[in-house]
Amino acid sequence: MMDIFLDLNVDPNSSYANSTMDEAHHSSQKRDQFDGEIYGVQEKLSLSLSNKGSDSSPMLEQELDRKIQENGKLSQMLRIMYEKYINLQKQVMYLLSNQKQNTEMEGVCSRKRKAEGDQEDYENLEGICSTRDEDFNRWLKRPRLNGNSKVSKVFVQKDASDPSLVVKDGYQWRKYGQKVTRDNPSPRAYFKCSSAPNCPVKKKVQRSLEDPTILVATYEGEHSHASHFQTELSLRSINGGKGSAVPVLATIKPSCATVTLDLIHEDGLFKSPKDYASSESAEAAVWQEFLVQQMASSLKKDPEFAGIVAGAISGKVLGNQTNRE
DNA sequence: CGAGTTTGACCTGCGC
DNA sequence: GCGCAGGTCAAACTCG
Ligand SMILES: [Zn+2]
Protein backbone atom coordinates (compact mmCIF):
# COMPACT_ATOMS: atom_id res chain seq x y z
CA MET A 1 0.00 0.00 0.00
CA MET A 2 1.45 3.27 -1.07
CA ASP A 3 0.04 6.76 -0.92
CA ILE A 4 2.16 9.29 -2.68
CA PHE A 5 1.17 12.76 -3.64
CA LEU A 6 4.13 14.98 -4.01
CA ASP A 7 3.58 18.70 -3.84
CA LEU A 8 7.09 19.98 -4.09
CA ASN A 9 5.98 23.57 -4.37
CA VAL A 10 2.91 24.37 -2.41
CA ASP A 11 0.48 26.66 -4.12
CA PRO A 12 1.03 30.09 -2.53
CA ASN A 13 -2.73 30.59 -2.54
CA SER A 14 -3.50 27.41 -0.65
CA SER A 15 -4.75 27.82 2.87
CA TYR A 16 -2.13 25.40 4.05
CA ALA A 17 0.71 27.54 2.79
CA ASN A 18 -0.81 30.67 4.28
CA SER A 19 -1.75 29.30 7.65
CA THR A 20 1.56 27.66 8.38
CA MET A 21 3.93 30.31 7.18
CA ASP A 22 5.56 30.86 10.55
CA GLU A 23 6.08 27.29 11.52
CA ALA A 24 6.98 26.23 8.03
CA HIS A 25 9.29 29.17 7.64
CA HIS A 26 12.28 26.99 6.98
CA SER A 27 10.70 24.90 4.29
CA SER A 28 8.90 27.82 2.69
CA GLN A 29 12.20 29.62 2.35
CA LYS A 30 13.52 26.69 0.41
CA ARG A 31 10.32 26.61 -1.61
CA ASP A 32 10.60 30.29 -2.44
CA GLN A 33 14.13 29.75 -3.54
CA PHE A 34 13.02 26.92 -5.77
CA ASP A 35 10.06 28.91 -7.09
CA GLY A 36 12.49 31.64 -7.92
CA GLU A 37 14.60 29.23 -9.87
CA ILE A 38 11.58 28.05 -11.81
CA TYR A 39 10.36 31.54 -12.57
CA GLY A 40 13.87 32.59 -13.49
CA VAL A 41 14.13 29.83 -16.05
CA GLN A 42 10.71 30.64 -17.47
CA GLU A 43 11.63 34.27 -17.83
CA LYS A 44 14.86 33.34 -19.52
CA LEU A 45 13.05 31.01 -21.85
CA SER A 46 10.64 33.64 -23.03
CA LEU A 47 13.37 36.26 -23.24
CA SER A 48 15.73 34.12 -25.23
CA LEU A 49 12.99 33.00 -27.54
CA SER A 50 11.49 36.41 -28.06
CA ASN A 51 14.15 37.59 -30.51
CA LYS A 52 13.45 34.76 -32.94
CA GLY A 53 12.94 37.27 -35.72
CA SER A 54 16.68 37.70 -36.08
CA ASP A 55 18.11 35.51 -38.82
CA SER A 56 21.82 36.22 -38.47
CA SER A 57 23.82 33.07 -37.71
CA PRO A 58 25.96 34.53 -34.87
CA MET A 59 22.74 35.41 -33.14
CA LEU A 60 21.46 31.89 -33.66
CA GLU A 61 24.64 30.40 -32.28
CA GLN A 62 24.44 32.70 -29.29
CA GLU A 63 20.87 31.67 -28.77
CA LEU A 64 21.81 28.03 -29.07
CA ASP A 65 24.51 28.47 -26.43
CA ARG A 66 22.03 30.10 -24.13
CA LYS A 67 19.61 27.25 -24.62
CA ILE A 68 22.31 24.73 -23.85
CA GLN A 69 23.03 26.61 -20.65
CA GLU A 70 19.34 26.70 -19.79
CA ASN A 71 19.13 23.02 -20.51
CA GLY A 72 21.96 22.44 -18.07
CA LYS A 73 20.24 24.53 -15.45
CA LEU A 74 17.01 22.61 -15.90
CA SER A 75 18.87 19.33 -15.54
CA GLN A 76 20.49 20.65 -12.40
CA MET A 77 17.09 21.69 -11.06
CA LEU A 78 15.78 18.23 -11.71
CA ARG A 79 18.72 16.73 -9.91
CA ILE A 80 18.07 19.00 -6.91
CA MET A 81 14.41 18.07 -6.95
CA TYR A 82 15.31 14.43 -7.08
CA GLU A 83 17.70 14.77 -4.15
CA LYS A 84 15.08 16.61 -2.13
CA TYR A 85 12.60 13.91 -2.94
CA ILE A 86 14.94 11.18 -1.80
CA ASN A 87 15.51 13.05 1.46
CA LEU A 88 11.77 13.29 1.99
CA GLN A 89 11.41 9.62 1.27
CA LYS A 90 14.04 8.80 3.87
CA GLN A 91 12.13 10.93 6.35
CA VAL A 92 8.91 9.11 5.48
CA MET A 93 10.50 5.71 5.96
CA TYR A 94 12.03 6.71 9.26
CA LEU A 95 8.73 8.05 10.60
CA LEU A 96 6.81 5.13 9.16
CA SER A 97 8.97 2.68 11.07
CA ASN A 98 8.35 4.68 14.25
CA GLN A 99 4.64 4.78 13.51
CA LYS A 100 4.50 1.05 12.95
CA GLN A 101 5.83 0.49 16.44
CA ASN A 102 3.26 2.90 17.88
CA THR A 103 0.25 1.37 16.11
CA GLU A 104 1.30 -2.12 17.11
CA MET A 105 1.02 -1.00 20.72
CA GLU A 106 -2.17 0.99 20.29
CA GLY A 107 -4.03 -1.62 18.29
CA VAL A 108 -5.93 -1.20 15.04
CA CYS A 109 -8.94 1.04 14.66
CA SER A 110 -11.98 -1.18 14.97
CA ARG A 111 -14.77 0.77 13.33
CA LYS A 112 -14.56 0.71 9.61
CA ARG A 113 -16.84 3.65 8.97
CA LYS A 114 -15.21 5.71 11.66
CA ALA A 115 -11.89 4.98 10.08
CA GLU A 116 -13.08 6.17 6.71
CA GLY A 117 -14.40 9.38 8.19
CA ASP A 118 -11.13 10.10 9.88
CA GLN A 119 -9.27 9.21 6.73
CA GLU A 120 -11.11 11.91 4.88
CA ASP A 121 -10.24 14.37 7.61
CA TYR A 122 -6.64 13.79 6.78
CA GLU A 123 -7.23 13.83 3.06
CA ASN A 124 -5.91 17.32 2.47
CA LEU A 125 -2.81 16.49 4.43
CA GLU A 126 -2.02 13.60 2.18
CA GLY A 127 -1.40 15.91 -0.69
CA ILE A 128 1.33 17.81 1.01
CA CYS A 129 4.84 16.72 1.77
CA SER A 130 5.19 18.80 4.86
CA THR A 131 8.38 19.26 6.78
CA ARG A 132 6.37 20.22 9.86
CA ASP A 133 6.68 17.39 12.31
CA GLU A 134 3.20 17.66 13.83
CA ASP A 135 1.42 17.66 10.47
CA PHE A 136 3.68 14.94 9.25
CA ASN A 137 2.89 12.82 12.27
CA ARG A 138 -0.82 13.41 11.78
CA TRP A 139 -0.40 12.35 8.20
CA LEU A 140 1.37 9.20 9.32
CA LYS A 141 -1.09 8.49 12.11
CA ARG A 142 -4.13 8.61 9.88
CA PRO A 143 -6.01 5.32 10.10
CA ARG A 144 -5.34 2.90 7.31
CA LEU A 145 -7.70 0.44 5.76
CA ASN A 146 -7.17 -3.27 6.19
CA GLY A 147 -3.45 -3.75 5.82
CA ASN A 148 -3.79 -7.13 4.16
CA SER A 149 -5.80 -5.99 1.15
CA LYS A 150 -3.87 -3.89 -1.32
CA VAL A 151 -5.33 -0.40 -1.11
CA SER A 152 -3.71 2.56 -2.73
CA LYS A 153 -4.79 6.12 -3.22
CA VAL A 154 -4.00 8.16 -6.28
CA PHE A 155 -4.48 11.88 -6.64
CA VAL A 156 -5.00 13.15 -10.13
CA GLN A 157 -5.19 16.77 -11.15
CA LYS A 158 -8.23 17.27 -13.33
CA ASP A 159 -9.98 20.34 -14.63
CA ALA A 160 -12.87 21.17 -12.28
CA SER A 161 -15.06 21.97 -15.28
CA ASP A 162 -14.69 18.40 -16.53
CA PRO A 163 -17.48 16.47 -14.81
CA SER A 164 -16.20 13.02 -15.79
CA LEU A 165 -14.57 10.92 -13.09
CA VAL A 166 -12.22 9.15 -15.48
CA VAL A 167 -8.69 8.47 -14.31
CA LYS A 168 -6.44 7.17 -17.06
CA ASP A 169 -4.16 4.65 -15.44
CA GLY A 170 -3.49 2.06 -18.10
CA TYR A 171 -6.36 -0.27 -17.28
CA GLN A 172 -9.85 -0.63 -18.63
CA TRP A 173 -12.60 0.05 -16.11
CA ARG A 174 -16.31 -0.67 -16.15
CA LYS A 175 -18.42 1.64 -14.07
CA TYR A 176 -20.90 -0.23 -11.92
CA GLY A 177 -22.24 2.42 -9.65
CA GLN A 178 -22.32 6.00 -8.53
CA LYS A 179 -23.30 7.44 -5.20
CA VAL A 180 -23.51 10.83 -3.60
CA THR A 181 -21.82 10.58 -0.25
CA ARG A 182 -22.82 12.45 2.86
CA ASP A 183 -19.81 14.69 3.32
CA ASN A 184 -18.93 15.45 -0.28
CA PRO A 185 -21.31 17.07 -2.78
CA SER A 186 -19.54 15.52 -5.74
CA PRO A 187 -20.58 11.93 -6.48
CA ARG A 188 -18.35 8.92 -5.98
CA ALA A 189 -18.02 6.57 -8.94
CA TYR A 190 -17.38 2.84 -8.58
CA PHE A 191 -15.36 0.94 -11.17
CA LYS A 192 -14.31 -2.67 -11.71
CA CYS A 193 -11.30 -3.60 -13.78
CA SER A 194 -12.40 -4.97 -17.13
CA SER A 195 -8.91 -5.37 -18.62
CA ALA A 196 -9.06 -9.05 -17.70
CA PRO A 197 -12.21 -11.13 -17.14
CA ASN A 198 -11.31 -12.35 -13.64
CA CYS A 199 -9.45 -9.32 -12.36
CA PRO A 200 -10.74 -8.50 -8.85
CA VAL A 201 -9.49 -4.90 -8.74
CA LYS A 202 -11.96 -2.15 -7.95
CA LYS A 203 -11.55 1.56 -7.73
CA LYS A 204 -13.52 4.46 -6.34
CA VAL A 205 -13.14 7.91 -7.80
CA GLN A 206 -14.33 11.09 -6.17
CA ARG A 207 -13.37 14.72 -6.32
CA SER A 208 -11.46 15.98 -3.35
CA LEU A 209 -13.59 18.01 -0.99
CA GLU A 210 -10.74 20.47 -0.45
CA ASP A 211 -9.70 20.91 -4.07
CA PRO A 212 -12.32 20.06 -6.74
CA THR A 213 -9.58 20.00 -9.36
CA ILE A 214 -8.17 16.88 -7.75
CA LEU A 215 -9.66 13.46 -8.28
CA VAL A 216 -9.04 10.93 -5.52
CA ALA A 217 -8.93 7.40 -6.89
CA THR A 218 -8.87 4.58 -4.36
CA TYR A 219 -7.68 1.23 -5.74
CA GLU A 220 -8.49 -2.05 -4.01
CA GLY A 221 -6.90 -5.37 -4.83
CA GLU A 222 -4.19 -6.55 -7.16
CA HIS A 223 -4.46 -6.94 -10.91
CA SER A 224 -4.19 -10.48 -12.19
CA HIS A 225 -2.69 -9.24 -15.44
CA ALA A 226 -0.42 -6.58 -16.90
CA SER A 227 -1.58 -3.19 -18.06
CA HIS A 228 -0.79 -1.88 -21.51
CA PHE A 229 1.71 0.37 -19.74
CA GLN A 230 3.77 -2.65 -18.88
CA THR A 231 3.74 -3.79 -22.48
CA GLU A 232 4.73 -0.32 -23.50
CA LEU A 233 7.54 -0.21 -20.97
CA SER A 234 8.97 -3.49 -22.20
CA LEU A 235 8.71 -2.20 -25.73
CA ARG A 236 10.53 0.93 -24.64
CA SER A 237 13.38 -1.09 -23.23
CA ILE A 238 13.57 -3.11 -26.44
CA ASN A 239 13.57 0.06 -28.52
CA GLY A 240 16.22 1.62 -26.33
CA GLY A 241 13.79 4.02 -24.73
CA LYS A 242 12.54 5.39 -28.01
CA GLY A 243 8.94 4.39 -27.41
CA SER A 244 6.23 6.71 -26.22
CA ALA A 245 6.53 8.52 -22.93
CA VAL A 246 5.92 6.74 -19.65
CA PRO A 247 2.24 7.33 -19.06
CA VAL A 248 2.34 8.69 -15.57
CA LEU A 249 0.03 11.36 -14.36
CA ALA A 250 2.01 14.49 -13.90
CA THR A 251 0.97 18.09 -13.98
CA ILE A 252 3.04 21.18 -13.64
CA LYS A 253 1.35 24.50 -13.24
CA PRO A 254 3.95 27.22 -13.80
CA SER A 255 1.40 29.90 -12.92
CA CYS A 256 1.29 28.87 -9.28
CA ALA A 257 4.50 26.86 -9.20
CA THR A 258 2.71 23.72 -8.14
CA VAL A 259 4.23 20.42 -9.09
CA THR A 260 2.05 17.38 -8.70
CA LEU A 261 3.48 14.02 -9.55
CA ASP A 262 1.26 10.99 -9.43
CA LEU A 263 3.55 8.06 -9.66
CA ILE A 264 1.73 5.06 -10.92
CA HIS A 265 3.59 1.87 -11.39
CA GLU A 266 2.79 -0.37 -14.33
CA ASP A 267 0.75 -2.67 -12.10
CA GLY A 268 -1.60 0.21 -11.48
CA LEU A 269 -0.48 0.68 -7.91
CA PHE A 270 1.93 3.15 -6.58
CA LYS A 271 5.61 2.51 -6.80
CA SER A 272 7.51 4.68 -4.43
CA PRO A 273 10.57 6.43 -5.82
CA LYS A 274 12.34 4.87 -2.86
CA ASP A 275 11.75 1.52 -4.50
CA TYR A 276 13.76 2.77 -7.41
CA ALA A 277 16.29 4.74 -5.46
CA SER A 278 17.13 2.43 -2.60
CA SER A 279 18.21 -0.54 -4.66
CA GLU A 280 20.89 0.49 -7.13
CA SER A 281 22.36 3.70 -8.39
CA ALA A 282 21.46 2.51 -11.86
CA GLU A 283 17.87 2.37 -10.69
CA ALA A 284 18.24 5.90 -9.39
CA ALA A 285 19.33 6.95 -12.83
CA VAL A 286 16.25 5.31 -14.27
CA TRP A 287 14.14 7.20 -11.77
CA GLN A 288 15.87 10.43 -12.69
CA GLU A 289 15.17 9.81 -16.34
CA PHE A 290 11.62 8.97 -15.38
CA LEU A 291 11.29 12.36 -13.66
CA VAL A 292 12.69 14.13 -16.70
CA GLN A 293 10.16 12.39 -18.88
CA GLN A 294 7.36 13.42 -16.58
CA MET A 295 8.54 17.00 -16.68
CA ALA A 296 8.82 16.87 -20.45
CA SER A 297 5.37 15.41 -20.90
CA SER A 298 3.93 18.01 -18.55
CA LEU A 299 5.62 20.84 -20.38
CA LYS A 300 4.33 19.45 -23.66
CA LYS A 301 0.80 19.73 -22.26
CA ASP A 302 1.26 23.37 -21.33
CA PRO A 303 -0.12 25.35 -24.29
CA GLU A 304 1.96 28.40 -23.41
CA PHE A 305 5.16 26.40 -23.41
CA ALA A 306 4.13 24.60 -26.58
CA GLY A 307 3.47 27.95 -28.20
CA ILE A 308 6.87 29.28 -27.24
CA VAL A 309 8.61 26.17 -28.51
CA ALA A 310 6.60 26.18 -31.71
CA GLY A 311 7.46 29.82 -32.22
CA ALA A 312 11.13 29.17 -31.60
CA ILE A 313 11.21 26.21 -33.98
CA SER A 314 9.34 28.01 -36.73
CA GLY A 315 11.59 30.99 -36.16
CA LYS A 316 14.64 28.80 -36.57
CA VAL A 317 13.27 27.06 -39.64
CA LEU A 318 12.30 30.33 -41.28
CA GLY A 319 15.66 31.75 -40.29
CA ASN A 320 17.51 28.88 -41.90
CA GLN A 321 15.44 29.19 -45.05
CA THR A 322 16.07 32.90 -45.39
CA ASN A 323 19.78 32.29 -44.76
CA ARG A 324 19.92 29.81 -47.62
CA GLU A 325 18.10 32.07 -50.06
C1' DC B 1 -25.54 -5.81 -31.64
C1' DG B 2 -22.25 -5.73 -28.03
C1' DA B 3 -19.93 -3.08 -24.65
C1' DG B 4 -20.17 0.43 -21.50
C1' DT B 5 -22.93 3.85 -18.66
C1' DT B 6 -26.78 5.40 -15.85
C1' DT B 7 -29.59 5.09 -12.04
C1' DG B 8 -33.03 3.38 -8.83
C1' DA B 9 -33.43 -0.63 -5.95
C1' DC B 10 -31.43 -3.57 -2.96
C1' DC B 11 -27.94 -5.37 0.45
C1' DT B 12 -24.97 -4.90 4.42
C1' DG B 13 -22.74 -3.07 8.40
C1' DC B 14 -22.71 0.23 11.98
C1' DG B 15 -24.58 3.38 15.58
C1' DC B 16 -28.18 4.44 18.54
C1' DG C 1 -34.84 -3.34 15.76
C1' DC C 2 -34.55 0.77 13.08
C1' DG C 3 -32.46 4.22 10.37
C1' DC C 4 -28.57 5.77 7.90
C1' DA C 5 -24.79 5.56 4.73
C1' DG C 6 -21.74 3.14 1.71
C1' DG C 7 -21.43 -0.37 -1.64
C1' DT C 8 -23.39 -3.40 -5.31
C1' DC C 9 -26.73 -5.13 -8.65
C1' DA C 10 -29.14 -5.11 -12.78
C1' DA C 11 -32.56 -3.33 -16.08
C1' DA C 12 -32.82 0.33 -19.15
C1' DC C 13 -30.43 3.16 -21.96
C1' DT C 14 -26.67 5.07 -25.06
C1' DC C 15 -23.17 4.86 -28.34
C1' DG C 16 -20.01 3.23 -31.85
ZN1 LIG D 1 -7.09 -5.54 -13.64
PDB file of N, CA and C in Angstrom, chain A residues 40-91:
ATOM      1  N   GLY A  40      12.705  32.070 -12.795  1.00  0.00           N
ATOM      2  CA  GLY A  40      13.868  32.590 -13.494  1.00  0.00           C
ATOM      3  C   GLY A  40      14.062  31.902 -14.831  1.00  0.00           C
ATOM      4  N   VAL A  41      13.942  30.595 -14.818  1.00  0.00           N
ATOM      5  CA  VAL A  41      14.126  29.831 -16.052  1.00  0.00           C
ATOM      6  C   VAL A  41      13.045  30.174 -17.046  1.00  0.00           C
ATOM      7  N   GLN A  42      11.805  30.307 -16.557  1.00  0.00           N
ATOM      8  CA  GLN A  42      10.708  30.640 -17.466  1.00  0.00           C
ATOM      9  C   GLN A  42      10.954  31.979 -18.129  1.00  0.00           C
ATOM     10  N   GLU A  43      11.357  32.953 -17.303  1.00  0.00           N
ATOM     11  CA  GLU A  43      11.626  34.272 -17.828  1.00  0.00           C
ATOM     12  C   GLU A  43      12.697  34.200 -18.903  1.00  0.00           C
ATOM     13  N   LYS A  44      13.752  33.474 -18.581  1.00  0.00           N
ATOM     14  CA  LYS A  44      14.856  33.336 -19.521  1.00  0.00           C
ATOM     15  C   LYS A  44      14.387  32.708 -20.814  1.00  0.00           C
ATOM     16  N   LEU A  45      13.541  31.686 -20.665  1.00  0.00           N
ATOM     17  CA  LEU A  45      13.051  31.008 -21.851  1.00  0.00           C
ATOM     18  C   LEU A  45      12.340  31.981 -22.765  1.00  0.00           C
ATOM     19  N   SER A  46      11.417  32.749 -22.190  1.00  0.00           N
ATOM     20  CA  SER A  46      10.642  33.642 -23.033  1.00  0.00           C
ATOM     21  C   SER A  46      11.518  34.769 -23.586  1.00  0.00           C
ATOM     22  N   LEU A  47      12.489  35.200 -22.766  1.00  0.00           N
ATOM     23  CA  LEU A  47      13.370  36.258 -23.240  1.00  0.00           C
ATOM     24  C   LEU A  47      14.226  35.779 -24.401  1.00  0.00           C
ATOM     25  N   SER A  48      14.804  34.589 -24.208  1.00  0.00           N
ATOM     26  CA  SER A  48      15.728  34.119 -25.227  1.00  0.00           C
ATOM     27  C   SER A  48      15.005  33.740 -26.506  1.00  0.00           C
ATOM     28  N   LEU A  49      13.721  33.405 -26.357  1.00  0.00           N
ATOM     29  CA  LEU A  49      12.990  32.998 -27.545  1.00  0.00           C
ATOM     30  C   LEU A  49      12.283  34.169 -28.214  1.00  0.00           C
ATOM     31  N   SER A  50      12.274  35.295 -27.533  1.00  0.00           N
ATOM     32  CA  SER A  50      11.491  36.412 -28.063  1.00  0.00           C
ATOM     33  C   SER A  50      12.167  37.057 -29.276  1.00  0.00           C
ATOM     34  N   ASN A  51      13.479  36.935 -29.382  1.00  0.00           N
ATOM     35  CA  ASN A  51      14.147  37.588 -30.512  1.00  0.00           C
ATOM     36  C   ASN A  51      14.359  36.611 -31.659  1.00  0.00           C
ATOM     37  N   LYS A  52      13.334  35.781 -31.895  1.00  0.00           N
ATOM     38  CA  LYS A  52      13.455  34.765 -32.938  1.00  0.00           C
ATOM     39  C   LYS A  52      13.438  35.385 -34.338  1.00  0.00           C
ATOM     40  N   GLY A  53      13.022  36.637 -34.426  1.00  0.00           N
ATOM     41  CA  GLY A  53      12.936  37.274 -35.724  1.00  0.00           C
ATOM     42  C   GLY A  53      14.305  37.443 -36.375  1.00  0.00           C
ATOM     43  N   SER A  54      15.344  37.512 -35.541  1.00  0.00           N
ATOM     44  CA  SER A  54      16.684  37.699 -36.078  1.00  0.00           C
ATOM     45  C   SER A  54      17.132  36.482 -36.856  1.00  0.00           C
ATOM     46  N   ASP A  55      17.727  36.674 -38.025  1.00  0.00           N
ATOM     47  CA  ASP A  55      18.113  35.515 -38.820  1.00  0.00           C
ATOM     48  C   ASP A  55      19.623  35.465 -39.050  1.00  0.00           C
ATOM     49  N   SER A  56      20.379  36.273 -38.302  1.00  0.00           N
ATOM     50  CA  SER A  56      21.823  36.218 -38.470  1.00  0.00           C
ATOM     51  C   SER A  56      22.370  35.019 -37.710  1.00  0.00           C
ATOM     52  N   SER A  57      23.339  34.307 -38.319  1.00  0.00           N
ATOM     53  CA  SER A  57      23.819  33.066 -37.713  1.00  0.00           C
ATOM     54  C   SER A  57      24.567  33.268 -36.395  1.00  0.00           C
ATOM     55  N   PRO A  58      25.354  34.349 -36.203  1.00  0.00           N
ATOM     56  CA  PRO A  58      25.955  34.531 -34.870  1.00  0.00           C
ATOM     57  C   PRO A  58      24.901  34.627 -33.774  1.00  0.00           C
ATOM     58  N   MET A  59      23.820  35.302 -34.130  1.00  0.00           N
ATOM     59  CA  MET A  59      22.738  35.411 -33.140  1.00  0.00           C
ATOM     60  C   MET A  59      22.170  34.040 -32.812  1.00  0.00           C
ATOM     61  N   LEU A  60      22.013  33.232 -33.864  1.00  0.00           N
ATOM     62  CA  LEU A  60      21.464  31.892 -33.659  1.00  0.00           C
ATOM     63  C   LEU A  60      22.387  31.060 -32.794  1.00  0.00           C
ATOM     64  N   GLU A  61      23.678  31.170 -33.062  1.00  0.00           N
ATOM     65  CA  GLU A  61      24.643  30.401 -32.277  1.00  0.00           C
ATOM     66  C   GLU A  61      24.597  30.825 -30.813  1.00  0.00           C
ATOM     67  N   GLN A  62      24.520  32.149 -30.637  1.00  0.00           N
ATOM     68  CA  GLN A  62      24.437  32.695 -29.290  1.00  0.00           C
ATOM     69  C   GLN A  62      23.210  32.146 -28.574  1.00  0.00           C
ATOM     70  N   GLU A  63      22.124  32.151 -29.329  1.00  0.00           N
ATOM     71  CA  GLU A  63      20.871  31.672 -28.773  1.00  0.00           C
ATOM     72  C   GLU A  63      20.978  30.199 -28.418  1.00  0.00           C
ATOM     73  N   LEU A  64      21.625  29.459 -29.296  1.00  0.00           N
ATOM     74  CA  LEU A  64      21.807  28.026 -29.068  1.00  0.00           C
ATOM     75  C   LEU A  64      22.612  27.792 -27.793  1.00  0.00           C
ATOM     76  N   ASP A  65      23.686  28.589 -27.638  1.00  0.00           N
ATOM     77  CA  ASP A  65      24.509  28.473 -26.428  1.00  0.00           C
ATOM     78  C   ASP A  65      23.671  28.716 -25.177  1.00  0.00           C
ATOM     79  N   ARG A  66      22.865  29.764 -25.285  1.00  0.00           N
ATOM     80  CA  ARG A  66      22.033  30.105 -24.135  1.00  0.00           C
ATOM     81  C   ARG A  66      21.086  28.951 -23.806  1.00  0.00           C
ATOM     82  N   LYS A  67      20.561  28.355 -24.851  1.00  0.00           N
ATOM     83  CA  LYS A  67      19.611  27.251 -24.624  1.00  0.00           C
ATOM     84  C   LYS A  67      20.311  26.062 -24.003  1.00  0.00           C
ATOM     85  N   ILE A  68      21.545  25.837 -24.442  1.00  0.00           N
ATOM     86  CA  ILE A  68      22.311  24.729 -23.853  1.00  0.00           C
ATOM     87  C   ILE A  68      22.519  24.984 -22.373  1.00  0.00           C
ATOM     88  N   GLN A  69      22.844  26.254 -22.064  1.00  0.00           N
ATOM     89  CA  GLN A  69      23.027  26.614 -20.652  1.00  0.00           C
ATOM     90  C   GLN A  69      21.735  26.407 -19.868  1.00  0.00           C
ATOM     91  N   GLU A  70      20.638  26.861 -20.464  1.00  0.00           N
ATOM     92  CA  GLU A  70      19.338  26.704 -19.792  1.00  0.00           C
ATOM     93  C   GLU A  70      19.023  25.244 -19.571  1.00  0.00           C
ATOM     94  N   ASN A  71      19.346  24.466 -20.607  1.00  0.00           N
ATOM     95  CA  ASN A  71      19.126  23.023 -20.509  1.00  0.00           C
ATOM     96  C   ASN A  71      19.887  22.453 -19.317  1.00  0.00           C
ATOM     97  N   GLY A  72      21.131  22.879 -19.193  1.00  0.00           N
ATOM     98  CA  GLY A  72      21.960  22.436 -18.075  1.00  0.00           C
ATOM     99  C   GLY A  72      21.351  22.820 -16.748  1.00  0.00           C
ATOM    100  N   LYS A  73      20.841  24.059 -16.698  1.00  0.00           N
ATOM    101  CA  LYS A  73      20.235  24.525 -15.452  1.00  0.00           C
ATOM    102  C   LYS A  73      19.014  23.697 -15.095  1.00  0.00           C
ATOM    103  N   LEU A  74      18.201  23.423 -16.132  1.00  0.00           N
ATOM    104  CA  LEU A  74      17.008  22.610 -15.895  1.00  0.00           C
ATOM    105  C   LEU A  74      17.388  21.226 -15.390  1.00  0.00           C
ATOM    106  N   SER A  75      18.420  20.647 -15.990  1.00  0.00           N
ATOM    107  CA  SER A  75      18.869  19.328 -15.537  1.00  0.00           C
ATOM    108  C   SER A  75      19.313  19.395 -14.090  1.00  0.00           C
ATOM    109  N   GLN A  76      20.014  20.483 -13.766  1.00  0.00           N
ATOM    110  CA  GLN A  76      20.487  20.654 -12.396  1.00  0.00           C
ATOM    111  C   GLN A  76      19.297  20.760 -11.443  1.00  0.00           C
ATOM    112  N   MET A  77      18.293  21.542 -11.876  1.00  0.00           N
ATOM    113  CA  MET A  77      17.094  21.692 -11.058  1.00  0.00           C
ATOM    114  C   MET A  77      16.441  20.353 -10.793  1.00  0.00           C
ATOM    115  N   LEU A  78      16.379  19.552 -11.852  1.00  0.00           N
ATOM    116  CA  LEU A  78      15.779  18.230 -11.713  1.00  0.00           C
ATOM    117  C   LEU A  78      16.565  17.393 -10.722  1.00  0.00           C
ATOM    118  N   ARG A  79      17.875  17.512 -10.804  1.00  0.00           N
ATOM    119  CA  ARG A  79      18.722  16.731  -9.912  1.00  0.00           C
ATOM    120  C   ARG A  79      18.456  17.156  -8.467  1.00  0.00           C
ATOM    121  N   ILE A  80      18.350  18.480  -8.263  1.00  0.00           N
ATOM    122  CA  ILE A  80      18.073  19.000  -6.914  1.00  0.00           C
ATOM    123  C   ILE A  80      16.735  18.476  -6.411  1.00  0.00           C
ATOM    124  N   MET A  81      15.738  18.561  -7.309  1.00  0.00           N
ATOM    125  CA  MET A  81      14.407  18.069  -6.947  1.00  0.00           C
ATOM    126  C   MET A  81      14.466  16.608  -6.559  1.00  0.00           C
ATOM    127  N   TYR A  82      15.186  15.854  -7.324  1.00  0.00           N
ATOM    128  CA  TYR A  82      15.306  14.431  -7.079  1.00  0.00           C
ATOM    129  C   TYR A  82      15.954  14.181  -5.722  1.00  0.00           C
ATOM    130  N   GLU A  83      17.013  14.938  -5.436  1.00  0.00           N
ATOM    131  CA  GLU A  83      17.696  14.770  -4.154  1.00  0.00           C
ATOM    132  C   GLU A  83      16.775  15.114  -2.988  1.00  0.00           C
ATOM    133  N   LYS A  84      16.028  16.210  -3.180  1.00  0.00           N
ATOM    134  CA  LYS A  84      15.076  16.609  -2.127  1.00  0.00           C
ATOM    135  C   LYS A  84      14.046  15.520  -1.912  1.00  0.00           C
ATOM    136  N   TYR A  85      13.616  14.949  -3.016  1.00  0.00           N
ATOM    137  CA  TYR A  85      12.600  13.909  -2.940  1.00  0.00           C
ATOM    138  C   TYR A  85      13.123  12.691  -2.190  1.00  0.00           C
ATOM    139  N   ILE A  86      14.341  12.327  -2.482  1.00  0.00           N
ATOM    140  CA  ILE A  86      14.941  11.176  -1.803  1.00  0.00           C
ATOM    141  C   ILE A  86      15.049  11.447  -0.302  1.00  0.00           C
ATOM    142  N   ASN A  87      15.433  12.685   0.037  1.00  0.00           N
ATOM    143  CA  ASN A  87      15.514  13.046   1.458  1.00  0.00           C
ATOM    144  C   ASN A  87      14.163  12.907   2.132  1.00  0.00           C
ATOM    145  N   LEU A  88      13.127  13.399   1.436  1.00  0.00           N
ATOM    146  CA  LEU A  88      11.773  13.289   1.989  1.00  0.00           C
ATOM    147  C   LEU A  88      11.381  11.836   2.167  1.00  0.00           C
ATOM    148  N   GLN A  89      11.734  11.037   1.187  1.00  0.00           N
ATOM    149  CA  GLN A  89      11.410   9.619   1.269  1.00  0.00           C
ATOM    150  C   GLN A  89      12.071   8.963   2.468  1.00  0.00           C
ATOM    151  N   LYS A  90      13.336   9.342   2.721  1.00  0.00           N
ATOM    152  CA  LYS A  90      14.043   8.798   3.871  1.00  0.00           C
ATOM    153  C   LYS A  90      13.311   9.168   5.148  1.00  0.00           C
ATOM    154  N   GLN A  91      12.865  10.443   5.184  1.00  0.00           N
ATOM    155  CA  GLN A  91      12.129  10.930   6.349  1.00  0.00           C
ATOM    156  C   GLN A  91      10.844  10.122   6.543  1.00  0.00           C
TER     157      GLN A  91
END
